[in-house]
Structure formats: structure tokens, C-alpha cells
Amino acid sequence: MNATNASRVMIVTGGSRGIGAATVVLAANQGYDVCFSYAGNTKRAKDVVAAAHGAGGRVLAVQADMSTDAGVRKLFDACDAEFGAPDALVNNAGTTGPIRKVADIDADTLRAVFELNVTGYFLAAREAIRRMSTARGGKGGAIVNVSSRAAPLGGGGEWVHYAASKGATDTFTIGLAREVGAEGIRVNAVRPGLIDTELHAAAGAPDRLTRLMSGVPMGRAGSAEEVAETILWLAGPQSSYVSGALVDVSGAR
Ligand code: NAP
């Protein structure tokens, strides 16, 4: 356990698999009490709780839909009751929607992607600010938004809808960092490249990593754990003067 983070509280959205799960386990390992949400995969959420307990942390899993106001409030209320106000929020729960060209896009896909990736991040940040802001009696904190290298690359031919939602995440990160900088809250984003998680298969492209690997200058996909390391750094006191930054974790992609 890292004494620096003793009794600090972290909320992670979408912590049952992939980057979120790696973040929960690493945070527990560093001494955080962690409250995380998941959509519906209770078995995987329980696996993460067990792994995090093994790392020595106190962890609470909450089934809650991060694309809704009620779901976001449910997560924060559960954290308040179990651990108290969060010191860090990791906005991670996200979806690509299906691979689809703009000429074939439908309103339901756009709604689902933007409601989770953009509205959900705003709502969770709102709840975090209400608890963290020194202007509201809080003790400050850090927000880390999981964006994507798709934001500057654009996702053409695959998922411009997803890339555009991550572009919104980047702008949200910069604007919010400036808005709450004087209230003791730092806001940053990580922009992962090709990361080995189940997201690609969920989008209907299980071979996507292999197919795109040659375009990664480092010649390999990244792991969820490698992204989690950067998230933990941005969430913790080691990055105390970093705010409004978009940090690429992409093997130079
Ligand atoms: P993943 O493996 O597909 O995991 C998604 C997680 O989000 C799961 O824990 C899932 O819960 C949860 N989730 C989904 N919808 C939710 C909802 N409505 N409410 C609450 N939780 C929900 O994804 P990942 O690859 O780790 O991606 C995590 C983040 O990184 C996303 O924002 C993604 O856009 C970003 N990213 C990923 C990559 C990549 O290559 N993997 C690259 C760039 C950026 P269940 O288990 O219950 O379904």
C-alpha cells in the first residue's frame, strides 16, 4: 500500500472490465477506498471486487447506468454512505456503438453514444464538484476523463460518432479545468490508443487490434494496466500542478 493515498476515496465509472477494472485494482493496491459502477455484468464486477480485496483495498461495486441522472446519483450516494466524499473521480464508462459510416448512422446509436460518453461524464463531474469544491466546503480533488486518441484521429470509416463524443470529452476537460481550477479541483484526460480490452469485440470487430497494429509505432497494443498507471498518476498528488492536460497513452499512435 502507498501511504500517500491512505484513506483517499476514488469513484470509477465502468469498473467491471477493461481499463476501469485495471484502475479499480491499481487504486485499491495504492490504498484508495474505491466505489465503482457497472452496467449489468455482476459476475465480472464481483471478480474485480475480489481482485481488489486481494490487493488490500476496500471496494464497493454499484450497478448503475451512467447515462442517466438517477444512475449517476445512485453511484455517488452509495459512495457517500460507504466511504464519504470522493477525492478522485475517474469518468471511464464508455461505448463506441457499432462500427458504422456516417451515411448509415441512426439516431438511437448517436443518442446512446453521446448519453453515456458525454452526458454521463458531465453528470458525474457535477456530482464530484458538488462534493470536492473548496467553494462549497469540500477539500478539493481530481477528475480524470477517459477520452481516446480517436478524438484527434476522427474515426473515419469506423466510428466518427464515437470519435466526436471523445472530442467533446477533450473540450469538456479543458473547459472544466479552467472553470474549477480555483476551487481545488484538477481536471485531466487520458487518451488511450489501441488497448487490449473487450470494447473492440463489443463493437462487432474482434480482429480490430490485429488489423490496426501495424499503424502503432510501438508495434503493439497497450494493456488496460498501462492506461490505469497514467490515470492513477493524474488522480494523485504526484501530478499536483497538472490540469487541463490531454495525456496520450497510445504507443505514439
Ligand atoms: P470495456 O472493456 O468495454 O468496459 C466497459 C465498462 O463500462 C464495463 O465495466 C461496463 O460494465 C461499463 N459500462 C458500459 N456501459 C455502462 C453504463 N451505461 N453504465 C455504467 N457502466 C457501463 O471498455 P474499455 O475498453 O475498458 O474502455 C473504457 C474507456 O476507455 C471508454 O471510455 C473507452 O471509450 C475508452 N477507450 C478505450 C480504448 C480501447 O482500445 N479499449 C481506446 C481508447 C479509449 P459491464 O461489464 O456491466 O458491461
Coordinates of C-alpha atoms and ligand atoms in Angstrom, one line a residue:
M1 CA 0.0 0.0 0.0
N2 CA 1.2 3.5 -0.8
A3 CA 0.9 5.6 2.3
T4 CA 0.4 8.8 0.2
N5 CA -3.1 7.6 -0.8
A6 CA -4.1 6.2 2.6
S7 CA -7.9 6.7 3.2
R8 CA -8.4 8.5 0.0
V9 CA -11.6 7.8 -1.9
M10 CA -12.0 7.2 -5.6
I11 CA -15.0 6.7 -7.8
V12 CA -14.6 4.8 -11.1
T13 CA -17.4 4.6 -13.6
G14 CA -17.5 1.3 -15.6
G15 CA -15.1 -0.6 -13.3
S16 CA -16.1 -4.2 -14.1
R17 CA -14.0 -4.8 -17.1
G18 CA -11.1 -3.4 -19.2
I19 CA -9.5 0.0 -18.3
G20 CA -11.9 0.6 -15.4
A21 CA -11.3 -2.7 -13.8
A22 CA -7.5 -2.2 -14.0
T23 CA -7.9 1.2 -12.5
V24 CA -10.0 -0.1 -9.6
V25 CA -7.4 -2.8 -8.7
L26 CA -4.5 -0.5 -9.0
A27 CA -6.2 2.2 -6.9
A28 CA -7.0 -0.4 -4.2
N29 CA -3.4 -1.5 -4.3
Q30 CA -2.3 2.1 -3.7
G31 CA -4.6 2.4 -0.7
Y32 CA -7.7 4.1 -2.1
D33 CA -11.2 3.1 -1.0
V34 CA -12.9 2.6 -4.4
C35 CA -16.5 2.8 -5.4
F36 CA -17.2 1.7 -8.9
S37 CA -20.2 1.3 -11.2
Y38 CA -21.0 -1.3 -13.8
A39 CA -23.9 -1.8 -16.3
G40 CA -25.1 -5.3 -15.8
N41 CA -22.2 -7.8 -15.6
T42 CA -22.5 -8.7 -12.0
K43 CA -20.2 -11.7 -12.2
R44 CA -17.3 -9.6 -13.6
A45 CA -18.0 -6.9 -11.0
K46 CA -17.6 -9.5 -8.3
D47 CA -14.4 -10.7 -9.8
V48 CA -13.0 -7.1 -9.7
V49 CA -14.1 -6.7 -6.1
A50 CA -12.3 -10.0 -5.2
A51 CA -9.1 -8.9 -7.0
A52 CA -9.2 -5.5 -5.3
H53 CA -9.7 -7.1 -1.9
G54 CA -6.7 -9.2 -2.6
A55 CA -4.8 -6.0 -3.2
G56 CA -5.8 -4.8 0.3
G57 CA -8.4 -2.2 -0.6
R58 CA -12.0 -1.5 0.5
V59 CA -14.1 -1.7 -2.7
L60 CA -17.8 -1.3 -3.4
A61 CA -19.5 -2.3 -6.7
V62 CA -22.7 -0.5 -7.7
Q63 CA -24.9 -1.5 -10.6
A64 CA -26.0 1.9 -12.1
D65 CA -26.5 3.3 -15.5
M66 CA -24.0 6.1 -16.1
S67 CA -26.0 7.5 -19.0
T68 CA -28.8 8.6 -16.6
D69 CA -29.1 11.2 -13.9
A70 CA -30.6 8.6 -11.5
G71 CA -27.8 6.1 -12.1
V72 CA -25.1 8.7 -11.5
R73 CA -26.7 9.9 -8.3
K74 CA -27.1 6.3 -7.1
L75 CA -23.4 5.7 -7.5
F76 CA -22.4 8.9 -5.6
D77 CA -24.9 8.3 -2.9
A78 CA -23.6 4.8 -2.4
C79 CA -20.1 6.2 -2.1
D80 CA -21.2 8.9 0.4
A81 CA -22.8 6.2 2.6
E82 CA -19.9 3.7 2.4
F83 CA -16.7 5.8 2.2
G84 CA -17.6 9.5 2.3
A85 CA -16.9 12.2 -0.3
P86 CA -14.6 11.2 -3.2
D87 CA -11.1 12.7 -3.6
A88 CA -11.0 11.5 -7.2
L89 CA -13.4 10.7 -10.0
V90 CA -12.4 8.6 -13.0
N91 CA -15.0 9.1 -15.8
N92 CA -14.4 5.9 -17.7
A93 CA -17.7 4.1 -18.7
G94 CA -18.0 4.4 -22.4
T95 CA -19.3 2.9 -25.6
T96 CA -18.3 3.0 -29.2
G97 CA -21.6 1.9 -30.5
P98 CA -21.4 -0.3 -33.6
I99 CA -18.9 0.3 -36.4
R100 CA -20.9 2.4 -38.9
K101 CA -20.2 5.0 -41.5
V102 CA -21.9 8.4 -41.1
A103 CA -24.1 7.7 -44.2
D104 CA -25.6 4.8 -42.3
I105 CA -25.8 6.2 -38.8
D106 CA -29.1 6.2 -36.9
A107 CA -30.5 8.4 -34.1
D108 CA -30.6 5.7 -31.5
T109 CA -26.9 5.0 -31.9
L110 CA -26.0 8.6 -31.7
R111 CA -28.2 9.1 -28.6
A112 CA -26.7 6.1 -26.8
V113 CA -23.1 7.0 -27.5
F114 CA -23.4 10.7 -26.5
E115 CA -25.6 10.0 -23.5
L116 CA -23.0 7.7 -22.0
N117 CA -19.8 9.2 -23.2
V118 CA -20.7 12.9 -22.9
T119 CA -23.8 13.4 -20.8
G120 CA -22.7 10.8 -18.3
Y121 CA -19.3 12.4 -17.9
F122 CA -20.9 15.8 -17.3
L123 CA -23.3 14.4 -14.7
A124 CA -20.7 12.5 -12.8
A125 CA -18.4 15.6 -12.8
R126 CA -21.3 17.7 -11.5
E127 CA -21.7 15.3 -8.5
A128 CA -18.0 15.3 -7.9
I129 CA -17.7 19.1 -8.0
R130 CA -20.5 19.5 -5.5
R131 CA -18.6 17.3 -3.1
M132 CA -15.0 18.4 -3.8
S133 CA -15.2 22.1 -4.4
T134 CA -13.4 24.2 -1.8
A135 CA -16.0 26.9 -2.6
R136 CA -18.7 24.5 -1.3
G137 CA -16.8 23.3 1.8
G138 CA -15.1 20.4 0.1
K139 CA -11.3 19.6 0.3
G140 CA -10.6 19.7 -3.5
G141 CA -9.9 16.7 -5.7
A142 CA -9.1 15.4 -9.1
I143 CA -11.2 14.3 -12.1
V144 CA -9.8 12.1 -14.8
N145 CA -11.8 11.7 -18.0
V146 CA -11.0 8.7 -20.2
S147 CA -11.1 10.1 -23.7
S148 CA -9.5 8.5 -26.8
R149 CA -6.9 9.0 -29.5
A150 CA -9.9 8.7 -31.7
A151 CA -10.7 12.3 -30.8
P152 CA -7.9 13.9 -32.9
L153 CA -7.8 11.0 -35.4
G154 CA -11.5 11.3 -36.2
G155 CA -12.5 7.6 -36.5
G156 CA -13.3 8.0 -40.3
G157 CA -14.6 4.8 -41.9
E158 CA -15.3 3.2 -38.5
W159 CA -16.9 5.4 -35.9
V160 CA -16.9 9.1 -36.4
H161 CA -19.8 9.2 -33.9
Y162 CA -17.6 7.7 -31.2
A163 CA -14.6 9.9 -32.1
A164 CA -16.8 13.0 -32.0
S165 CA -18.0 12.1 -28.5
K166 CA -14.4 11.9 -27.4
G167 CA -13.7 15.2 -29.0
A168 CA -16.4 16.6 -26.7
T169 CA -14.7 14.9 -23.8
D170 CA -11.4 16.7 -24.6
T171 CA -13.2 20.1 -24.8
F172 CA -15.1 19.3 -21.6
T173 CA -11.8 18.5 -19.9
I174 CA -10.1 21.8 -20.9
G175 CA -13.1 23.9 -20.1
L176 CA -13.9 22.3 -16.8
A177 CA -10.2 22.5 -15.7
R178 CA -10.4 26.3 -16.2
E179 CA -13.8 26.6 -14.5
V180 CA -12.9 24.8 -11.3
G181 CA -9.2 25.4 -11.1
A182 CA -9.6 27.9 -8.3
E183 CA -11.8 25.5 -6.3
G184 CA -9.1 23.0 -5.7
I185 CA -10.1 20.6 -8.4
R186 CA -7.8 19.4 -11.2
V187 CA -9.3 18.0 -14.4
N188 CA -7.3 16.0 -16.9
A189 CA -7.9 13.4 -19.6
V190 CA -6.1 10.3 -20.8
R191 CA -6.4 9.4 -24.5
P192 CA -5.7 5.7 -24.9
G193 CA -4.8 4.3 -28.3
L194 CA -5.4 0.7 -29.2
I195 CA -5.9 -1.1 -25.9
D196 CA -6.5 -4.8 -25.4
T197 CA -10.0 -4.9 -23.9
E198 CA -13.4 -6.3 -24.9
L199 CA -14.5 -3.0 -26.4
H200 CA -13.5 -4.0 -29.9
A201 CA -15.4 -7.2 -29.9
A202 CA -18.4 -5.4 -28.4
A203 CA -18.4 -3.1 -31.4
G204 CA -18.5 -6.1 -33.7
A205 CA -14.8 -6.1 -34.6
P206 CA -13.0 -8.8 -32.6
D207 CA -10.0 -8.7 -35.0
R208 CA -9.6 -4.9 -34.8
L209 CA -6.4 -4.9 -32.7
T210 CA -4.6 -7.3 -35.0
R211 CA -5.8 -5.4 -38.1
L212 CA -4.7 -2.0 -36.9
M213 CA -1.5 -3.0 -35.0
S214 CA 0.8 -2.1 -37.9
G215 CA -0.2 1.6 -37.5
V216 CA 1.1 1.7 -34.0
P217 CA 4.7 3.0 -34.0
M218 CA 5.5 0.9 -30.9
G219 CA 4.2 -2.2 -32.7
R220 CA 1.8 -3.5 -30.1
A221 CA -1.5 -2.8 -28.4
G222 CA -1.4 -1.3 -24.9
S223 CA -2.8 -3.0 -21.8
A224 CA -5.5 -1.8 -19.5
E225 CA -2.9 -1.8 -16.7
E226 CA -0.7 0.7 -18.7
V227 CA -3.6 3.1 -19.0
A228 CA -4.5 2.7 -15.3
E229 CA -1.0 3.7 -14.3
T230 CA -1.4 7.1 -16.0
I231 CA -4.9 7.5 -14.6
L232 CA -3.6 6.9 -11.1
W233 CA -0.9 9.4 -11.6
L234 CA -3.3 12.1 -12.8
A235 CA -5.7 11.3 -9.9
G236 CA -3.0 11.6 -7.2
P237 CA -0.9 14.3 -5.6
Q238 CA 2.2 13.4 -7.8
S239 CA 0.6 15.4 -10.6
S240 CA -0.4 18.4 -8.4
Y241 CA 0.3 21.1 -11.0
V242 CA -1.1 19.2 -14.0
S243 CA -4.6 20.4 -15.0
G244 CA -6.4 20.7 -18.4
A245 CA -4.0 18.2 -19.9
L246 CA -4.8 15.6 -22.5
V247 CA -2.3 12.8 -22.0
D248 CA -1.9 10.3 -24.8
V249 CA -1.3 6.6 -23.8
S250 CA -1.0 5.2 -27.3
G251 CA 2.4 3.9 -28.2
A252 CA 2.8 7.1 -30.4
R253 CA -0.3 6.2 -32.4
Ligands
NAP1 P1 -14.9 -2.2 -21.9 O1 -13.9 -3.3 -21.8 O2 -15.9 -2.4 -23.0 O3 -15.6 -2.0 -20.5 C1 -16.7 -1.1 -20.4 C2 -17.0 -0.9 -18.9 O4 -18.0 0.1 -18.9 C3 -17.6 -2.1 -18.3 O5 -17.3 -2.1 -16.9 C4 -19.1 -1.9 -18.4 O6 -20.0 -2.6 -17.5 C5 -19.2 -0.4 -18.2 N1 -20.4 0.2 -18.8 C6 -20.9 0.2 -20.0 N2 -22.0 0.9 -20.2 C7 -22.3 1.4 -18.9 C8 -23.3 2.2 -18.4 N3 -24.3 2.6 -19.1 N4 -23.3 2.5 -17.1 C9 -22.3 2.0 -16.3 N5 -21.3 1.3 -16.7 C10 -21.3 1.0 -18.0 O7 -14.3 -0.8 -22.2 P2 -12.7 -0.3 -22.2 O8 -12.0 -0.7 -23.4 O9 -12.1 -0.6 -20.9 O10 -13.0 1.3 -22.3 C11 -13.1 2.2 -21.2 C12 -13.0 3.6 -21.6 O11 -11.8 3.7 -22.4 C13 -14.1 4.0 -22.5 O12 -14.5 5.4 -22.2 C14 -13.5 3.9 -23.9 O13 -14.1 4.8 -24.8 C15 -12.1 4.3 -23.6 N6 -11.1 3.9 -24.6 C16 -10.9 2.5 -24.8 C17 -9.9 2.2 -25.8 C18 -9.6 0.7 -26.1 O14 -8.9 0.5 -27.1 N7 -10.1 -0.2 -25.4 C19 -9.2 3.2 -26.5 C20 -9.5 4.5 -26.3 C21 -10.4 4.8 -25.3 P3 -20.5 -4.1 -17.7 O15 -19.3 -5.0 -17.5 O16 -21.5 -4.3 -16.7 O17 -21.0 -4.2 -19.1

